[in-house]
Short mmCIF file of C-alpha atoms and ligand atoms in Angstrom, two decimals:
data_model
loop_
_atom_site.label_atom_id
_atom_site.label_comp_id
_atom_site.label_asym_id
_atom_site.label_seq_id
_atom_site.Cartn_x
_atom_site.Cartn_y
_atom_site.Cartn_z
CA MET A 27 2.83 -26.44 -14.91
CA SER A 28 3.78 -28.20 -11.70
CA SER A 29 3.20 -26.13 -8.60
CA GLN A 30 5.83 -28.11 -6.76
CA LEU A 31 9.54 -28.59 -7.19
CA SER A 32 10.91 -32.03 -6.25
CA PHE A 33 14.59 -32.79 -6.03
CA GLU A 34 17.02 -34.93 -4.11
CA ILE A 35 19.73 -33.62 -1.85
CA ASN A 36 21.78 -35.48 0.81
CA GLY A 37 19.90 -38.63 -0.23
CA ARG A 38 16.57 -37.08 0.85
CA THR A 39 13.78 -35.84 -1.38
CA ALA A 40 12.43 -32.34 -1.02
CA ASP A 41 8.96 -31.46 -2.33
CA LEU A 42 8.86 -27.70 -2.33
CA PRO A 43 5.80 -25.65 -3.35
CA LEU A 44 6.13 -22.99 -6.04
CA ILE A 45 4.49 -19.68 -5.20
CA SER A 46 3.34 -17.32 -7.96
CA GLY A 47 2.78 -13.60 -7.69
CA SER A 48 0.13 -11.54 -9.52
CA GLU A 49 2.69 -10.32 -12.09
CA GLY A 50 3.82 -13.85 -12.97
CA GLU A 51 6.92 -14.04 -10.78
CA THR A 52 7.63 -17.43 -9.23
CA ALA A 53 9.41 -18.39 -6.04
CA ILE A 54 10.38 -21.70 -4.51
CA ASP A 55 9.00 -21.85 -0.98
CA ILE A 56 11.98 -23.24 0.90
CA SER A 57 10.53 -22.91 4.40
CA LYS A 58 10.47 -26.74 4.81
CA LEU A 59 13.80 -27.35 3.02
CA ARG A 60 15.77 -27.81 6.23
CA SER A 61 13.25 -30.04 7.96
CA GLU A 62 12.92 -32.21 4.82
CA THR A 63 16.60 -32.37 3.78
CA GLY A 64 18.79 -30.94 6.56
CA THR A 65 19.96 -28.26 4.11
CA ILE A 66 19.57 -24.49 4.11
CA THR A 67 20.08 -21.89 1.36
CA LEU A 68 22.93 -19.40 1.43
CA ASP A 69 22.38 -16.02 -0.22
CA PRO A 70 24.62 -13.23 1.12
CA GLY A 71 23.05 -9.82 0.53
CA TYR A 72 19.68 -11.57 -0.15
CA VAL A 73 20.33 -11.18 -3.89
CA ASN A 74 17.92 -13.99 -4.71
CA THR A 75 15.80 -14.34 -1.62
CA GLY A 76 12.18 -13.29 -1.22
CA ALA A 77 11.63 -12.49 2.44
CA CYS A 78 7.86 -12.09 2.21
CA THR A 79 4.90 -11.81 -0.11
CA SER A 80 3.69 -8.22 -0.44
CA GLY A 81 0.85 -6.38 -2.16
CA ILE A 82 2.33 -2.89 -1.91
CA THR A 83 4.84 -2.21 -4.68
CA PHE A 84 5.70 -3.98 -7.90
CA LEU A 85 8.95 -3.37 -9.66
CA ASN A 86 10.48 -5.03 -12.66
CA GLY A 87 14.15 -4.14 -12.87
CA GLU A 88 14.62 -5.54 -16.39
CA LYS A 89 11.78 -3.47 -17.85
CA GLY A 90 12.18 -0.40 -15.63
CA ILE A 91 8.66 -0.67 -14.16
CA LEU A 92 7.65 0.72 -10.77
CA ARG A 93 4.05 0.69 -9.53
CA TYR A 94 2.53 1.46 -6.13
CA ARG A 95 -0.56 -0.69 -5.51
CA GLY A 96 -0.80 -1.17 -9.29
CA TYR A 97 -0.54 2.52 -10.24
CA PRO A 98 2.46 3.45 -12.45
CA ILE A 99 4.93 5.80 -10.75
CA GLU A 100 4.84 8.14 -13.76
CA GLN A 101 1.07 8.69 -13.34
CA LEU A 102 1.30 9.17 -9.58
CA ALA A 103 4.15 11.68 -9.92
CA GLU A 104 2.19 13.60 -12.55
CA ASN A 105 -1.26 13.64 -10.96
CA SER A 106 -1.10 12.99 -7.26
CA ASN A 107 0.15 14.58 -4.07
CA PHE A 108 2.35 13.04 -1.42
CA LEU A 109 -0.28 12.47 1.27
CA GLU A 110 -2.62 10.93 -1.31
CA VAL A 111 0.16 8.51 -2.26
CA SER A 112 0.88 7.88 1.43
CA TYR A 113 -2.78 6.91 1.93
CA LEU A 114 -2.60 4.66 -1.13
CA LEU A 115 0.49 2.86 0.14
CA ILE A 116 -0.78 2.45 3.70
CA HIS A 117 -4.45 1.66 2.97
CA GLY A 118 -4.18 -0.05 -0.41
CA GLU A 119 -6.54 2.20 -2.40
CA LEU A 120 -6.55 5.80 -3.58
CA PRO A 121 -8.65 7.80 -1.11
CA ASN A 122 -11.93 9.45 -2.11
CA ALA A 123 -12.27 13.17 -1.33
CA GLY A 124 -13.64 12.59 2.18
CA GLU A 125 -11.05 9.97 3.09
CA LEU A 126 -8.24 12.23 1.89
CA GLU A 127 -9.58 15.18 3.84
CA ASP A 128 -9.79 13.10 7.05
CA PHE A 129 -6.32 11.67 6.51
CA GLU A 130 -4.79 15.11 5.91
CA ARG A 131 -6.62 16.58 8.91
CA ASN A 132 -5.51 13.78 11.23
CA ILE A 133 -1.89 14.17 10.16
CA THR A 134 -1.97 17.96 10.37
CA ARG A 135 -3.32 17.75 13.94
CA HIS A 136 -0.16 15.94 14.97
CA THR A 137 2.59 18.15 13.56
CA LEU A 138 3.63 19.65 16.93
CA LEU A 139 6.33 18.02 19.04
CA HIS A 140 6.01 17.65 22.79
CA GLU A 141 7.96 20.58 24.26
CA ASP A 142 10.26 18.22 26.18
CA LEU A 143 11.39 16.75 22.86
CA ARG A 144 12.95 20.13 21.97
CA HIS A 145 15.50 19.64 24.72
CA ILE A 146 16.87 16.50 23.14
CA TYR A 147 18.33 18.68 20.38
CA GLN A 148 20.38 20.64 22.93
CA ALA A 149 22.29 17.50 23.79
CA PHE A 150 23.56 17.01 20.21
CA PRO A 151 26.88 18.60 19.27
CA LYS A 152 26.79 21.35 16.64
CA GLY A 153 27.30 19.78 13.23
CA ALA A 154 25.74 16.44 14.25
CA HIS A 155 24.54 14.65 11.15
CA PRO A 156 20.79 15.26 10.79
CA MET A 157 20.18 11.57 9.97
CA ALA A 158 21.53 10.65 13.42
CA MET A 159 19.26 13.26 15.02
CA LEU A 160 16.27 12.09 12.96
CA SER A 161 16.69 8.46 13.94
CA CYS A 162 17.23 9.35 17.59
CA VAL A 163 14.26 11.71 17.92
CA VAL A 164 11.91 9.34 16.06
CA ASN A 165 12.93 6.57 18.45
CA ALA A 166 12.38 8.99 21.36
CA LEU A 167 8.73 9.32 20.27
CA SER A 168 8.23 5.86 21.81
CA THR A 169 9.07 7.36 25.21
CA PHE A 170 6.47 10.12 24.78
CA TYR A 171 3.76 7.77 23.52
CA PRO A 172 4.42 4.54 25.47
CA ASP A 173 0.70 3.72 25.49
CA PHE A 174 1.00 2.80 21.82
CA SER A 175 -0.05 -0.79 21.43
CA SER A 176 0.76 -2.67 18.27
CA THR A 177 -2.31 -4.89 18.63
CA ASP A 178 -4.89 -2.11 18.79
CA GLN A 179 -5.83 -0.69 15.35
CA LYS A 180 -6.87 2.69 16.78
CA GLY A 181 -3.50 2.97 18.52
CA VAL A 182 -1.74 2.01 15.31
CA ASP A 183 -3.64 4.63 13.29
CA LEU A 184 -2.79 7.29 15.85
CA ALA A 185 0.89 6.33 15.80
CA ILE A 186 0.88 6.52 11.99
CA TRP A 187 -0.68 10.01 11.98
CA ARG A 188 1.74 11.15 14.67
CA LEU A 189 4.73 9.86 12.79
CA LEU A 190 3.70 11.34 9.43
CA GLY A 191 2.80 14.62 11.14
CA LYS A 192 5.92 14.96 13.27
CA MET A 193 8.68 13.76 10.93
CA PRO A 194 8.92 17.06 8.97
CA THR A 195 9.09 18.97 12.27
CA ILE A 196 11.79 16.66 13.63
CA ALA A 197 13.76 16.90 10.38
CA SER A 198 13.61 20.69 10.06
CA TRP A 199 14.59 21.16 13.70
CA ALA A 200 17.70 19.04 13.12
CA PHE A 201 18.63 21.56 10.40
CA LYS A 202 17.85 24.59 12.59
CA LYS A 203 19.88 23.12 15.44
CA ASN A 204 22.95 22.93 13.20
CA ILE A 205 22.72 26.45 11.85
CA GLY A 206 21.85 27.98 15.20
CA GLN A 207 18.46 29.41 14.18
CA PRO A 208 15.34 29.21 16.36
CA PHE A 209 13.09 26.24 15.79
CA ILE A 210 10.06 27.14 13.69
CA TYR A 211 6.76 25.66 14.80
CA PRO A 212 4.51 23.97 12.24
CA SER A 213 1.68 25.90 10.63
CA ASN A 214 -1.49 23.90 10.13
CA LYS A 215 -2.64 26.39 7.50
CA LEU A 216 -0.02 25.05 5.12
CA ASN A 217 -0.03 21.78 3.23
CA TYR A 218 2.45 19.03 4.10
CA CYS A 219 5.33 20.06 1.83
CA ALA A 220 4.78 23.82 2.19
CA ASN A 221 4.80 23.45 5.98
CA PHE A 222 8.06 21.53 5.85
CA LEU A 223 9.68 24.17 3.62
CA SER A 224 8.42 26.87 5.97
CA MET A 225 9.88 25.15 9.06
CA MET A 226 13.18 24.76 7.18
CA PHE A 227 13.62 28.22 5.73
CA ARG A 228 11.53 30.67 7.75
CA VAL A 229 13.06 32.79 10.51
CA PRO A 230 10.87 34.58 13.06
CA ALA A 231 12.02 38.02 11.86
CA VAL A 232 11.10 37.60 8.21
CA ASP A 233 7.98 36.45 6.43
CA TYR A 234 8.45 33.44 4.23
CA GLU A 235 6.15 31.92 1.71
CA PRO A 236 7.38 28.81 -0.08
CA ALA A 237 7.33 29.17 -3.87
CA GLU A 238 4.63 27.07 -5.50
CA GLU A 239 7.09 25.32 -7.80
CA PHE A 240 9.27 24.36 -4.80
CA VAL A 241 6.26 22.80 -3.10
CA LYS A 242 5.41 20.91 -6.28
CA ALA A 243 9.01 19.75 -6.74
CA LEU A 244 9.16 18.41 -3.19
CA ASN A 245 5.82 16.63 -3.66
CA VAL A 246 7.12 14.88 -6.77
CA LEU A 247 10.42 13.91 -5.15
CA PHE A 248 8.66 12.54 -2.07
CA ILE A 249 6.28 10.52 -4.28
CA LEU A 250 9.20 9.05 -6.25
CA HIS A 251 10.87 7.97 -3.01
CA ALA A 252 7.73 6.77 -1.23
CA ASP A 253 8.31 3.03 -1.61
CA HIS A 254 10.65 0.60 -3.26
CA GLU A 255 9.65 -2.82 -1.95
CA GLN A 256 12.20 -4.87 0.00
CA ASN A 257 15.21 -2.53 -0.05
CA CYS A 258 17.73 -2.40 2.81
CA SER A 259 15.86 0.10 5.03
CA THR A 260 12.40 -1.39 4.42
CA SER A 261 13.69 -4.88 5.15
CA THR A 262 15.22 -3.45 8.33
CA VAL A 263 11.87 -1.96 9.36
CA ARG A 264 10.21 -5.33 8.73
CA LEU A 265 12.89 -7.27 10.57
CA VAL A 266 12.86 -5.01 13.62
CA GLY A 267 9.05 -4.90 13.52
CA SER A 268 8.91 -8.70 13.33
CA SER A 269 10.06 -8.83 16.96
CA GLN A 270 6.90 -6.77 17.66
CA ALA A 271 8.98 -3.67 18.38
CA ASN A 272 6.76 -0.58 18.15
CA LEU A 273 6.34 1.50 15.01
CA PHE A 274 8.59 4.38 16.16
CA ALA A 275 11.47 2.05 17.05
CA SER A 276 11.07 0.12 13.78
CA ILE A 277 11.12 3.32 11.69
CA ALA A 278 14.10 4.69 13.63
CA SER A 279 16.07 1.59 12.63
CA GLY A 280 14.98 2.05 9.00
CA ILE A 281 16.33 5.61 9.09
CA ALA A 282 19.68 4.28 10.33
CA ALA A 283 19.78 1.73 7.50
CA LEU A 284 18.92 4.39 4.91
CA TRP A 285 21.80 6.61 6.02
CA GLY A 286 24.53 4.42 4.46
CA PRO A 287 26.12 5.69 1.19
CA LEU A 288 25.20 2.52 -0.69
CA HIS A 289 21.52 3.22 0.07
CA GLY A 290 19.87 6.60 0.71
CA GLY A 291 23.15 8.22 1.71
CA ALA A 292 24.11 8.02 -1.97
CA ASN A 293 22.28 11.31 -2.70
CA GLN A 294 24.67 13.19 -0.41
CA ALA A 295 27.61 11.22 -1.82
CA VAL A 296 26.59 12.07 -5.42
CA LEU A 297 26.64 15.79 -4.82
CA GLU A 298 29.95 15.56 -2.97
CA MET A 299 31.33 13.59 -5.92
CA LEU A 300 30.05 16.15 -8.46
CA MET A 301 31.62 18.97 -6.43
CA MET A 302 34.88 17.03 -6.28
CA ILE A 303 34.88 16.60 -10.06
CA HIS A 304 34.00 20.28 -10.54
CA ASN A 305 36.77 21.44 -8.19
CA ASP A 306 39.19 19.14 -9.97
CA GLY A 307 38.58 20.91 -13.29
CA GLY A 308 35.59 18.91 -14.53
CA ASN A 309 37.45 16.04 -16.20
CA VAL A 310 34.68 13.43 -16.00
CA GLY A 311 36.68 10.84 -18.00
CA LYS A 312 39.27 10.69 -15.24
CA PHE A 313 36.62 9.82 -12.64
CA VAL A 314 34.98 7.24 -14.89
CA GLU A 315 38.38 5.54 -15.24
CA MET A 316 38.83 5.69 -11.46
CA ALA A 317 35.43 4.05 -10.94
CA LYS A 318 36.47 1.19 -13.23
CA ASP A 319 39.64 0.59 -11.23
CA LYS A 320 38.62 -1.71 -8.37
CA ASP A 321 41.79 -0.79 -6.43
CA SER A 322 40.84 2.90 -6.35
CA GLY A 323 38.01 2.26 -3.88
CA PHE A 324 36.00 4.85 -5.86
CA ARG A 325 32.54 4.15 -7.29
CA LEU A 326 30.35 6.38 -9.38
CA MET A 327 27.82 7.33 -6.74
CA GLY A 328 24.26 7.39 -8.05
CA PHE A 329 25.08 4.65 -10.54
CA GLY A 330 23.97 1.04 -10.41
CA HIS A 331 21.15 -0.66 -8.63
CA ARG A 332 20.60 -4.10 -7.16
CA VAL A 333 17.30 -4.53 -8.99
CA TYR A 334 17.25 -2.12 -11.96
CA LYS A 335 19.30 -3.61 -14.76
CA ASN A 336 17.87 -1.43 -17.52
CA PHE A 337 17.04 2.01 -16.18
CA ASP A 338 15.58 3.42 -13.02
CA PRO A 339 12.20 4.98 -13.97
CA ARG A 340 12.50 7.40 -11.05
CA ALA A 341 15.82 8.71 -12.41
CA LEU A 342 14.21 9.43 -15.79
CA ILE A 343 11.44 11.50 -14.18
CA ILE A 344 13.90 13.37 -11.96
CA LYS A 345 16.29 14.09 -14.83
CA ASN A 346 13.53 15.72 -16.88
CA TYR A 347 12.32 17.59 -13.84
CA CYS A 348 15.81 18.84 -13.00
CA ASP A 349 16.05 20.98 -16.14
CA GLN A 350 12.57 22.41 -15.52
CA ILE A 351 13.26 23.32 -11.90
CA LEU A 352 16.61 24.95 -12.59
CA GLU A 353 15.01 26.98 -15.35
CA LYS A 354 12.15 28.02 -13.08
CA VAL A 355 14.48 29.17 -10.30
CA GLY A 356 16.70 30.81 -12.93
CA LEU A 357 19.75 28.89 -11.80
CA HIS A 358 22.58 27.60 -13.93
CA ASP A 359 24.26 24.87 -11.93
CA PRO A 360 27.54 23.64 -13.40
CA LEU A 361 27.07 20.45 -11.41
CA LEU A 362 24.11 19.56 -13.64
CA GLU A 363 26.36 19.81 -16.69
CA ILE A 364 28.93 17.59 -15.01
CA ALA A 365 26.23 15.07 -14.08
CA LYS A 366 24.98 14.94 -17.67
CA GLN A 367 28.50 14.51 -19.08
CA LEU A 368 29.29 11.84 -16.51
CA GLU A 369 26.11 9.96 -17.38
CA GLN A 370 26.90 10.09 -21.09
CA VAL A 371 30.52 8.96 -20.72
CA ALA A 372 29.57 6.14 -18.36
CA LEU A 373 26.67 4.92 -20.50
CA GLU A 374 28.97 4.62 -23.53
CA ASP A 375 31.63 2.75 -21.61
CA ASP A 376 31.79 -1.06 -21.89
CA PHE A 377 32.49 -1.48 -18.15
CA PHE A 378 29.15 0.14 -17.27
CA LYS A 379 27.29 -1.40 -20.23
CA GLU A 380 28.40 -4.95 -19.39
CA ARG A 381 27.41 -4.56 -15.76
CA LYS A 382 24.14 -2.82 -16.65
CA LEU A 383 24.97 0.20 -14.49
CA TYR A 384 22.59 3.13 -15.07
CA PRO A 385 21.90 6.33 -13.13
CA ASN A 386 19.63 5.65 -10.18
CA VAL A 387 17.15 7.85 -8.29
CA ASP A 388 19.95 9.54 -6.35
CA PHE A 389 21.94 10.70 -9.36
CA TYR A 390 19.91 13.83 -10.13
CA SER A 391 17.83 14.35 -6.97
CA GLY A 392 20.61 16.22 -5.12
CA ILE A 393 20.82 18.85 -7.85
CA ILE A 394 17.14 19.66 -7.31
CA TYR A 395 17.49 19.63 -3.52
CA LYS A 396 20.43 22.02 -3.86
CA ALA A 397 18.39 24.32 -6.11
CA LEU A 398 15.62 24.34 -3.49
CA GLY A 399 18.17 25.53 -0.91
CA PHE A 400 18.75 22.35 1.09
CA PRO A 401 22.25 21.75 2.45
CA VAL A 402 23.94 18.53 1.34
CA ASP A 403 23.69 16.76 4.69
CA MET A 404 19.88 17.13 4.61
CA PHE A 405 19.53 15.20 1.33
CA THR A 406 19.22 11.78 2.95
CA VAL A 407 16.75 13.23 5.46
CA LEU A 408 14.58 14.22 2.47
CA PHE A 409 14.80 10.65 1.21
CA ALA A 410 13.67 9.46 4.66
CA LEU A 411 10.68 11.84 4.66
CA GLY A 412 9.66 10.50 1.27
CA ARG A 413 10.19 6.84 2.20
CA LEU A 414 8.22 7.11 5.47
CA PRO A 415 4.80 5.99 4.11
CA GLY A 416 6.44 3.01 2.41
CA TRP A 417 8.10 1.92 5.65
CA ILE A 418 4.80 2.35 7.49
CA ALA A 419 2.89 0.37 4.84
CA HIS A 420 5.35 -2.53 5.07
CA TRP A 421 5.34 -2.48 8.86
CA ALA A 422 1.52 -2.54 8.82
CA GLU A 423 1.38 -5.30 6.18
CA MET A 424 3.77 -7.40 8.23
CA ARG A 425 1.60 -6.90 11.32
CA GLN A 426 -1.39 -8.32 9.42
CA SER A 427 0.49 -11.54 8.60
CA PRO A 428 0.75 -14.43 11.06
CA PRO A 429 3.45 -13.43 13.58
CA LYS A 430 6.85 -14.77 12.58
CA ILE A 431 10.04 -13.25 13.91
CA GLY A 432 12.69 -12.67 11.24
CA ARG A 433 15.62 -14.88 12.03
CA PRO A 434 18.04 -15.88 9.24
CA ARG A 435 20.30 -18.89 9.61
CA GLN A 436 24.00 -19.14 8.81
CA ILE A 437 26.68 -21.55 7.73
CA TYR A 438 29.17 -21.61 10.55
CA THR A 439 32.81 -21.42 9.36
CA GLY A 440 34.61 -20.83 12.69
CA ALA A 441 36.72 -23.14 14.84
CA ILE A 442 35.32 -26.57 15.64
CA GLU A 443 35.04 -27.67 19.28
CA ARG A 444 38.28 -27.36 21.26
CA PRO A 445 39.12 -27.45 24.98
CA PHE A 446 39.55 -24.23 26.98
CA LEU A 447 43.20 -23.08 27.15
CA PRO A 448 44.39 -21.71 30.51
CA LEU A 449 46.07 -18.26 30.27
CA GLU A 450 49.60 -19.60 30.93
CA ALA A 451 49.26 -22.16 28.13
CA ARG A 452 48.45 -19.52 25.46
CA GLY A 453 51.35 -18.33 23.26
N1 CMC B 2 30.56 2.40 -9.87
C1 CMC B 2 31.47 1.50 -10.37
N2 CMC B 2 31.27 0.17 -10.40
C2 CMC B 2 30.11 -0.28 -9.90
C3 CMC B 2 29.12 0.57 -9.38
C4 CMC B 2 29.38 1.96 -9.38
N3 CMC B 2 28.48 2.81 -8.89
N4 CMC B 2 28.07 -0.16 -8.97
C5 CMC B 2 28.38 -1.44 -9.21
N5 CMC B 2 29.62 -1.52 -9.79
C6 CMC B 2 30.28 -2.75 -10.28
C7 CMC B 2 30.89 -3.54 -9.15
O1 CMC B 2 32.25 -3.21 -8.94
C8 CMC B 2 30.73 -4.95 -9.66
O2 CMC B 2 31.72 -5.19 -10.63
P1 CMC B 2 32.29 -6.72 -10.80
O3 CMC B 2 31.13 -7.55 -11.23
O4 CMC B 2 33.35 -6.58 -11.82
O5 CMC B 2 32.84 -7.11 -9.46
C9 CMC B 2 29.40 -4.92 -10.40
O6 CMC B 2 29.25 -3.56 -10.83
C10 CMC B 2 28.19 -5.32 -9.53
O7 CMC B 2 28.23 -4.51 -8.35
P2 CMC B 2 27.68 -5.00 -6.95
O8 CMC B 2 28.22 -4.11 -5.89
O9 CMC B 2 27.91 -6.47 -6.80
O10 CMC B 2 26.14 -4.74 -7.17
P3 CMC B 2 25.04 -4.66 -6.04
O11 CMC B 2 23.76 -5.02 -6.69
O12 CMC B 2 25.45 -5.47 -4.85
O13 CMC B 2 25.07 -3.13 -5.58
C11 CMC B 2 24.67 -0.83 -5.47
C12 CMC B 2 24.15 -2.18 -5.96
C13 CMC B 2 23.57 0.21 -5.64
C14 CMC B 2 25.00 -0.90 -3.97
C15 CMC B 2 25.92 -0.45 -6.29
O14 CMC B 2 25.60 -0.34 -7.66
C16 CMC B 2 26.58 0.84 -5.80
O15 CMC B 2 27.41 0.78 -4.89
N6 CMC B 2 26.19 2.03 -6.37
C17 CMC B 2 26.67 3.29 -5.89
C18 CMC B 2 25.88 3.70 -4.68
C19 CMC B 2 24.48 4.17 -5.03
O16 CMC B 2 24.29 4.94 -5.96
N7 CMC B 2 23.49 3.71 -4.23
C20 CMC B 2 22.09 4.14 -4.40
C21 CMC B 2 21.21 3.04 -4.85
S1 CMC B 2 19.59 3.63 -5.41
C22 CMC B 2 18.88 4.34 -4.02
C23 CMC B 2 18.42 3.31 -3.05
O17 CMC B 2 17.39 2.68 -3.31
O18 CMC B 2 19.09 3.13 -2.03
#
């Protein structure tokens, strides 16, 4: 097979190398296309554009495969814990016992926030969306740790531990701010997920011990969200990081990108949609019809995916888990019934079949988060906590590559050159 693609365009010949990945995918390297032919590619939404090569996550949307560093997501969700998976994503290999212990200890040592950071929360209005607070406070970490240098590996490691350690504290304090309860300080006796649950749900007056199954559920959900290759927020982290912006600033921009309802914000939107259907009498058929009507402006949130055109393996795991968790907490949630009916009706409908629209990771996750006691506006924050090691891994991988600022081109479609019009001559 030729490892080069030759073709003629604008009367000039382009000889473009073909690049192959380890799972047999092939890309045309178009980096010299413009210099050789004067032509660029146009791909709005980057539907067909590889922005980088990456050794972190493999996914095959046609076959429903997702692997972190070669390990199937199903096996990681079943056997691993979130910090172990974080280590795997960031360092490339599963840690041995000593490496895991060091990693966990280093992260746990950095769970406290600088006391001055507390005061930032006072400036937010009550009811501020926690994603806005999360992005803002993560960015503010750069002002508390300005010595962080992106060229020094020790400094990078420290920033990574700080970020992983502090994010749960920042996130839970955004929740406490909104409900007017005192901030709960981290407890280094607890593991990562138990500590987060404790900072969320403990009040100083009452003892609180997170239920084991809640800790396990959160671990699994975080693992399922931990990376998803070049999605909108990860690409944002890479793009911002490509200007050599520091890790905190790059992650803060990823959080902002994740917030949108077409991306991570979909988990909040799904639960709001299920509540709307429930309050409307539970007629799922009516909402499926609405989603098919392009003029309605309504989409089935939690359905469809840019890459998965078969099923989302994460959604399958979460769906099975959903039943188990609700049973364990002894909760009957009518929204779960609505979600299942909606899924069935949509999957049998030609509109959804033809477009290969299946439930995605966000379709069932909110029902679990709700059962664990999280308010709806914290759902996307939970996604961000899970995605953090993936963002870090991509930022770090990009740093290891030869420096190249991300800078797409465009096809200009505006006015061609024209002379300046004085004010009195304008209509
Ligand atoms: N409900 C109804 N129709 C839909 C939906 C939906 N959820 N998703 C896609 N379509 C239709 C769309 O109208 C279009 O139809 P047509 O070809 O007739 O114009 C076709 O399917 C393709 O849609 P698209 O918007 O061009 O597809 P995309 O790959 O650009 O968008 C998506 C992917 C996830 C943004 C989209 O499916 C969507 O808006 N889903 C709902 C939001 C959601 O659940 N987002 C979470 C994604 S998974 C978590 C994450 O990784 O962020």
